[in-house]
mmCIF file of C-alpha atoms in Angstrom:
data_model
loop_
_atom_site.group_PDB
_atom_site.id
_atom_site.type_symbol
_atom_site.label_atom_id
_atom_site.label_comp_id
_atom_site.label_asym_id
_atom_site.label_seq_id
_atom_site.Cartn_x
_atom_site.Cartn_y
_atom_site.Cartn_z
ATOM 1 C CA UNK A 1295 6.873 -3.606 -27.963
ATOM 2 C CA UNK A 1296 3.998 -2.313 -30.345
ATOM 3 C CA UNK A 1297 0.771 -0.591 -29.225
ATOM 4 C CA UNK A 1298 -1.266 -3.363 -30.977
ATOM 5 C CA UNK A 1299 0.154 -5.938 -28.832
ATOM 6 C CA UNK A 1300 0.220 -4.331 -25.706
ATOM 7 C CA UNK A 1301 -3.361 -3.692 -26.269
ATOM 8 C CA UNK A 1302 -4.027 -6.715 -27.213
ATOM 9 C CA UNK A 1303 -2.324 -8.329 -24.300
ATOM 10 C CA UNK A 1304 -3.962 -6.391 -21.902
ATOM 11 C CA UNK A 1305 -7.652 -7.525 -23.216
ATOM 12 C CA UNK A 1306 -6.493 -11.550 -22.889
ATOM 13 C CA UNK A 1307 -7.129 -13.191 -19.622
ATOM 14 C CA UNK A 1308 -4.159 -14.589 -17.390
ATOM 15 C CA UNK A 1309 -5.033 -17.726 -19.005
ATOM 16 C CA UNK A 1310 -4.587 -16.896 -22.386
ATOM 17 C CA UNK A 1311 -1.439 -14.924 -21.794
ATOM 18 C CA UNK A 1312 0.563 -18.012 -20.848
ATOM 19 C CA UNK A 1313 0.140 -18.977 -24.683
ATOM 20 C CA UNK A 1314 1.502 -15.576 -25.646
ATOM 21 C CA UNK A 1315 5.196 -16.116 -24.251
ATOM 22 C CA UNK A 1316 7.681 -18.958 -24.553
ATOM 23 C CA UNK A 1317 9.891 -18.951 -21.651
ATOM 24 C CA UNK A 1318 13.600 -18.993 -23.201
ATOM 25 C CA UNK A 1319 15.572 -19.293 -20.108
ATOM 26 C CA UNK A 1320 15.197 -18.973 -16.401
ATOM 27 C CA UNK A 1321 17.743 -18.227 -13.381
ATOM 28 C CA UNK A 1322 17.039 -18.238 -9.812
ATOM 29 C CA UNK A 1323 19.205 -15.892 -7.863
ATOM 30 C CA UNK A 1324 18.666 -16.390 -4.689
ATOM 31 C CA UNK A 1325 18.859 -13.833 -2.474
ATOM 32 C CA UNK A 1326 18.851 -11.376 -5.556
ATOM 33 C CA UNK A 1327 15.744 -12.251 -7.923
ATOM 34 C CA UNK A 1328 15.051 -13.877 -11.147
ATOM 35 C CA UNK A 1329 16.712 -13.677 -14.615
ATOM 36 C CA UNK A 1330 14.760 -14.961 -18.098
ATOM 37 C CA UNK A 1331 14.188 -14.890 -21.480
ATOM 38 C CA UNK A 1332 10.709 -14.499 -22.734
ATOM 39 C CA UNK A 1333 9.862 -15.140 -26.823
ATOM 40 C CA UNK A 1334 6.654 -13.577 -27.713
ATOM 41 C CA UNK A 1335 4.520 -16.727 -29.411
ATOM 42 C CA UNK A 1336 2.048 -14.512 -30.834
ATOM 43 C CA UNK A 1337 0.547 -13.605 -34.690
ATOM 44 C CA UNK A 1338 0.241 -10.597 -33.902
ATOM 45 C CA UNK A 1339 3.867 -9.440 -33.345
ATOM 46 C CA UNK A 1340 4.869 -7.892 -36.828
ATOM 47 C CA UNK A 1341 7.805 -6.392 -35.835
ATOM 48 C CA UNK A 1342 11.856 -8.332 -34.812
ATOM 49 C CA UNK A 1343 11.427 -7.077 -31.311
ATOM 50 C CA UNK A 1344 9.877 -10.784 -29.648
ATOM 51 C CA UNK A 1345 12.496 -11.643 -26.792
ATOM 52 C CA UNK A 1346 12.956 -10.184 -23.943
ATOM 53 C CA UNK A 1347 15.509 -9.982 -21.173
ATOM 54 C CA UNK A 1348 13.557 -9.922 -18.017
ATOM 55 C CA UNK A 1349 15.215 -9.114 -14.961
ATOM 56 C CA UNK A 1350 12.853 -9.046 -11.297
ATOM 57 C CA UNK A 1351 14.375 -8.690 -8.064
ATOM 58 C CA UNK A 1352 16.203 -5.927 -5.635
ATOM 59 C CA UNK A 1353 19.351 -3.861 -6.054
ATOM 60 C CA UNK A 1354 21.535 -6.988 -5.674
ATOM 61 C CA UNK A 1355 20.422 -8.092 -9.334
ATOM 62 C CA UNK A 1356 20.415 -5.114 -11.119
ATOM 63 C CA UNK A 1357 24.538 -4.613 -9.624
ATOM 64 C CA UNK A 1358 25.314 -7.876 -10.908
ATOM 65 C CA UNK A 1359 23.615 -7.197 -14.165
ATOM 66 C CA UNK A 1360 25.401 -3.408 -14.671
ATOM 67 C CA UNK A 1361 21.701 -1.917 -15.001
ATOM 68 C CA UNK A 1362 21.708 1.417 -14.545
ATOM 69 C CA UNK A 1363 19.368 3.140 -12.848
ATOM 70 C CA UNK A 1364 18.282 6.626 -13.051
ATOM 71 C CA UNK A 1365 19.160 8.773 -9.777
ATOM 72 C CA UNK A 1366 15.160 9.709 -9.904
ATOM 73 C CA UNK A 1367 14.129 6.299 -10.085
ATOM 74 C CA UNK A 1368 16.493 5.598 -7.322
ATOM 75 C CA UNK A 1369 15.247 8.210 -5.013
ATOM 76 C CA UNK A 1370 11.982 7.223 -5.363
ATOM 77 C CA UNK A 1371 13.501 3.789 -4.751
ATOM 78 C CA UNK A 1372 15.128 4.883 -1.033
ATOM 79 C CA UNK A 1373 11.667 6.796 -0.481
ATOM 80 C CA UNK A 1374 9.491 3.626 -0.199
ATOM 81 C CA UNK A 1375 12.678 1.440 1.417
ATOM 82 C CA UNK A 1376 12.829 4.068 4.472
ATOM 83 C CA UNK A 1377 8.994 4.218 4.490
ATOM 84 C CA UNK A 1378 9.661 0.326 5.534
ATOM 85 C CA UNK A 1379 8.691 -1.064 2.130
ATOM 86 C CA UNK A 1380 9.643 -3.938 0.359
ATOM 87 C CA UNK A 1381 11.371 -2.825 -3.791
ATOM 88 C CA UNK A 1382 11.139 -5.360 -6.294
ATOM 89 C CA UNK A 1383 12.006 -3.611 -9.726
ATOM 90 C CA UNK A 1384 11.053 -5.081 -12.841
ATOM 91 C CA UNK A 1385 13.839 -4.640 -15.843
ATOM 92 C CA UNK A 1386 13.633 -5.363 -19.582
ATOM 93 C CA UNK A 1387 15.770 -5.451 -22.405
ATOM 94 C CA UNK A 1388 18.206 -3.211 -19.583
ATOM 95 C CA UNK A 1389 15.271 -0.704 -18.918
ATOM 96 C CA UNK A 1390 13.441 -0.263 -15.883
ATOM 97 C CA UNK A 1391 10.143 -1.091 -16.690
ATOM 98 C CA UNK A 1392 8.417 -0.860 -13.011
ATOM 99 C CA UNK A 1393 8.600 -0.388 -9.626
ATOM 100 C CA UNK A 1394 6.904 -2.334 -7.380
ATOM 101 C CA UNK A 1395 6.572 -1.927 -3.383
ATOM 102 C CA UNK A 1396 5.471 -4.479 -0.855
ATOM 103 C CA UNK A 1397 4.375 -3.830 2.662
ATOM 104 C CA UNK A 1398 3.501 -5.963 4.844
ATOM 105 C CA UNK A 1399 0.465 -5.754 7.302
ATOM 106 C CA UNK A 1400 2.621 -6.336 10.088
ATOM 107 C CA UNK A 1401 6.455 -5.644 10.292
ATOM 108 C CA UNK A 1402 6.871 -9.001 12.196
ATOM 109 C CA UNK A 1403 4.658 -11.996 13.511
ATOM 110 C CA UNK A 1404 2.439 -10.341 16.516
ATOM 111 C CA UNK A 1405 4.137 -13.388 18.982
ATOM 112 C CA UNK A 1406 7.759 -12.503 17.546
ATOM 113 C CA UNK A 1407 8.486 -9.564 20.612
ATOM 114 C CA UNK A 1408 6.946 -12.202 23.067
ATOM 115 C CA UNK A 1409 9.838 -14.793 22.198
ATOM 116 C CA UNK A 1410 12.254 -12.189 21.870
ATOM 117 C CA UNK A 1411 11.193 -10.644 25.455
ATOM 118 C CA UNK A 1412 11.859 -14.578 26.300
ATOM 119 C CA UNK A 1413 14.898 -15.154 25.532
ATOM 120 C CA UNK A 1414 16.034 -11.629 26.471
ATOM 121 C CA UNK A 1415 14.874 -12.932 30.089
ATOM 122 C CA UNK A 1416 16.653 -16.243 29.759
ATOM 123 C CA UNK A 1417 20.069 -14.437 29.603
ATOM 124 C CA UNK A 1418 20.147 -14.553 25.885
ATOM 125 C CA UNK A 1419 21.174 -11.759 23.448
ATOM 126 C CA UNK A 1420 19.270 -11.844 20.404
ATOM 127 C CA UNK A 1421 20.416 -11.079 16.969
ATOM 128 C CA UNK A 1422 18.432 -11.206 13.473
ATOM 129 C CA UNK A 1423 19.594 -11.545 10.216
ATOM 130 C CA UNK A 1424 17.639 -11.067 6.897
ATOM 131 C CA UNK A 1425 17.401 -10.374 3.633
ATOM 132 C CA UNK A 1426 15.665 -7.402 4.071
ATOM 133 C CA UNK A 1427 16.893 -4.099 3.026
ATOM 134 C CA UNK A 1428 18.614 -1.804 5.571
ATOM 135 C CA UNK A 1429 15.419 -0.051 6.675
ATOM 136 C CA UNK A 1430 13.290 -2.777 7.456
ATOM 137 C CA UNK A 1431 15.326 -4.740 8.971
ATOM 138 C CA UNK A 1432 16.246 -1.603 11.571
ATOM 139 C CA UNK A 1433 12.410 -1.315 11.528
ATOM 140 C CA UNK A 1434 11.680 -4.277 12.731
ATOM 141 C CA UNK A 1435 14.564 -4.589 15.282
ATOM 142 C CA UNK A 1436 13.285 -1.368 16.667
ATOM 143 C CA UNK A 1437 9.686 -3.108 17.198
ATOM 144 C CA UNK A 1438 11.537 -6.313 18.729
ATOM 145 C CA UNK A 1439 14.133 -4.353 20.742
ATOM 146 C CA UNK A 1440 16.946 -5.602 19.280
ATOM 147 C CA UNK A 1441 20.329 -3.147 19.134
ATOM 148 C CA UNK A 1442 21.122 -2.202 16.132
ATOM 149 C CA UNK A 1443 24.729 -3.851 16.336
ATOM 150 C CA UNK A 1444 23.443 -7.306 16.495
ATOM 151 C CA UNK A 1445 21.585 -6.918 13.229
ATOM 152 C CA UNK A 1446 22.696 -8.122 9.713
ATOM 153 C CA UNK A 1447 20.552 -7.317 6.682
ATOM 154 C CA UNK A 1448 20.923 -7.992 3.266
ATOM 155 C CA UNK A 1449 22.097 -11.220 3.491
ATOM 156 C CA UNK A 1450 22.013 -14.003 1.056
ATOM 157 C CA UNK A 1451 20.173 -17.287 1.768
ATOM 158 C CA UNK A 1452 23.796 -18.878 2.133
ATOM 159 C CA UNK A 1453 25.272 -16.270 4.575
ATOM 160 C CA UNK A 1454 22.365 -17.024 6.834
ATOM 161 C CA UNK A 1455 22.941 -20.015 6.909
ATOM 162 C CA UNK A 1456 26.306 -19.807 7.590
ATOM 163 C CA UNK A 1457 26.097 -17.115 10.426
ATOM 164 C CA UNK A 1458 23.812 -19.623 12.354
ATOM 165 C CA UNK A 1459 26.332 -22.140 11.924
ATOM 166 C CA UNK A 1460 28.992 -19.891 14.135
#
């Protein structure tokens, strides 16, 4: 992408930018992240560089697409996942282009360990399963007491659903 456009682009207002790109193709992978193809729409794009394979989402995307990722940004990567972090990584044109990390103010609803103490009482033995990565989800079974045996993480939307279903 050129200078001149990037600088350009970051002077427009989220408004204007939505007349910048042409949205080529979208995917939903649930469970994963999102797939497109954006077409830069604007004058001011001399160059033959105006698509662009976009790629957001966690791990589970970037394996199905064969990005590679560099062992430093992957570090960093496991860093903010065992700080109990949320990683979405941005990708385009096969390049990471950013790193994003989510946190939560709260691991888990404040009256989530009051139902869980509930049903613990009630004779039941509670499990959780989510789509979290393998930190979190320990994280937050450590906050509602559940052992570590009866949790599943990294599971698609589908999984869940079937797992209930048992």
């Amino acid at each position: 992408i050129s200078t001149e456009f990037l600088n350009k682009l970051q002077k427009d207002s989220l408004d204007n930018l939505k007349n910048k790109f042409t949205l080529v193709h979208f995917d939903n992978l649930n469970g994963e992240g999102i797939s497109c193809n954006l077409k830069i729409t604007d004058e001011m794009v001399a160059d033959d560089k105006t698509a662009f394979d976009v790629l957001i989402g966690n791990e589970k995307l970037f394996q199905r697409f064969a990005v590679k990722i560099s062992s430093a940004a992957q570090k960093r990567i496991q860093e903010l996942e065992e700080e109990g972090k949320t990683v979405i990584q941005v990708v385009i044109n096969s390049q990471i282009a950013m790193v994003v990390a989510l946190q939560e103010k709260h691991l888990c609803r404040p009256e989530a360990l009051t139902v869980c103490n509930y049903l613990r009482n009630a004779g039941y033995e509670i499990h959780m399963i989510t789509g979290d990565h393998k930190h979190s989800a320990l994280k937050i079974a450590d906050v509602l007491k559940i052992d570590h045996k009866n949790v599943v993480y990294r599971a698609y939307p589908n999984a869940k659903k079937e797992r209930v279903q048992l």
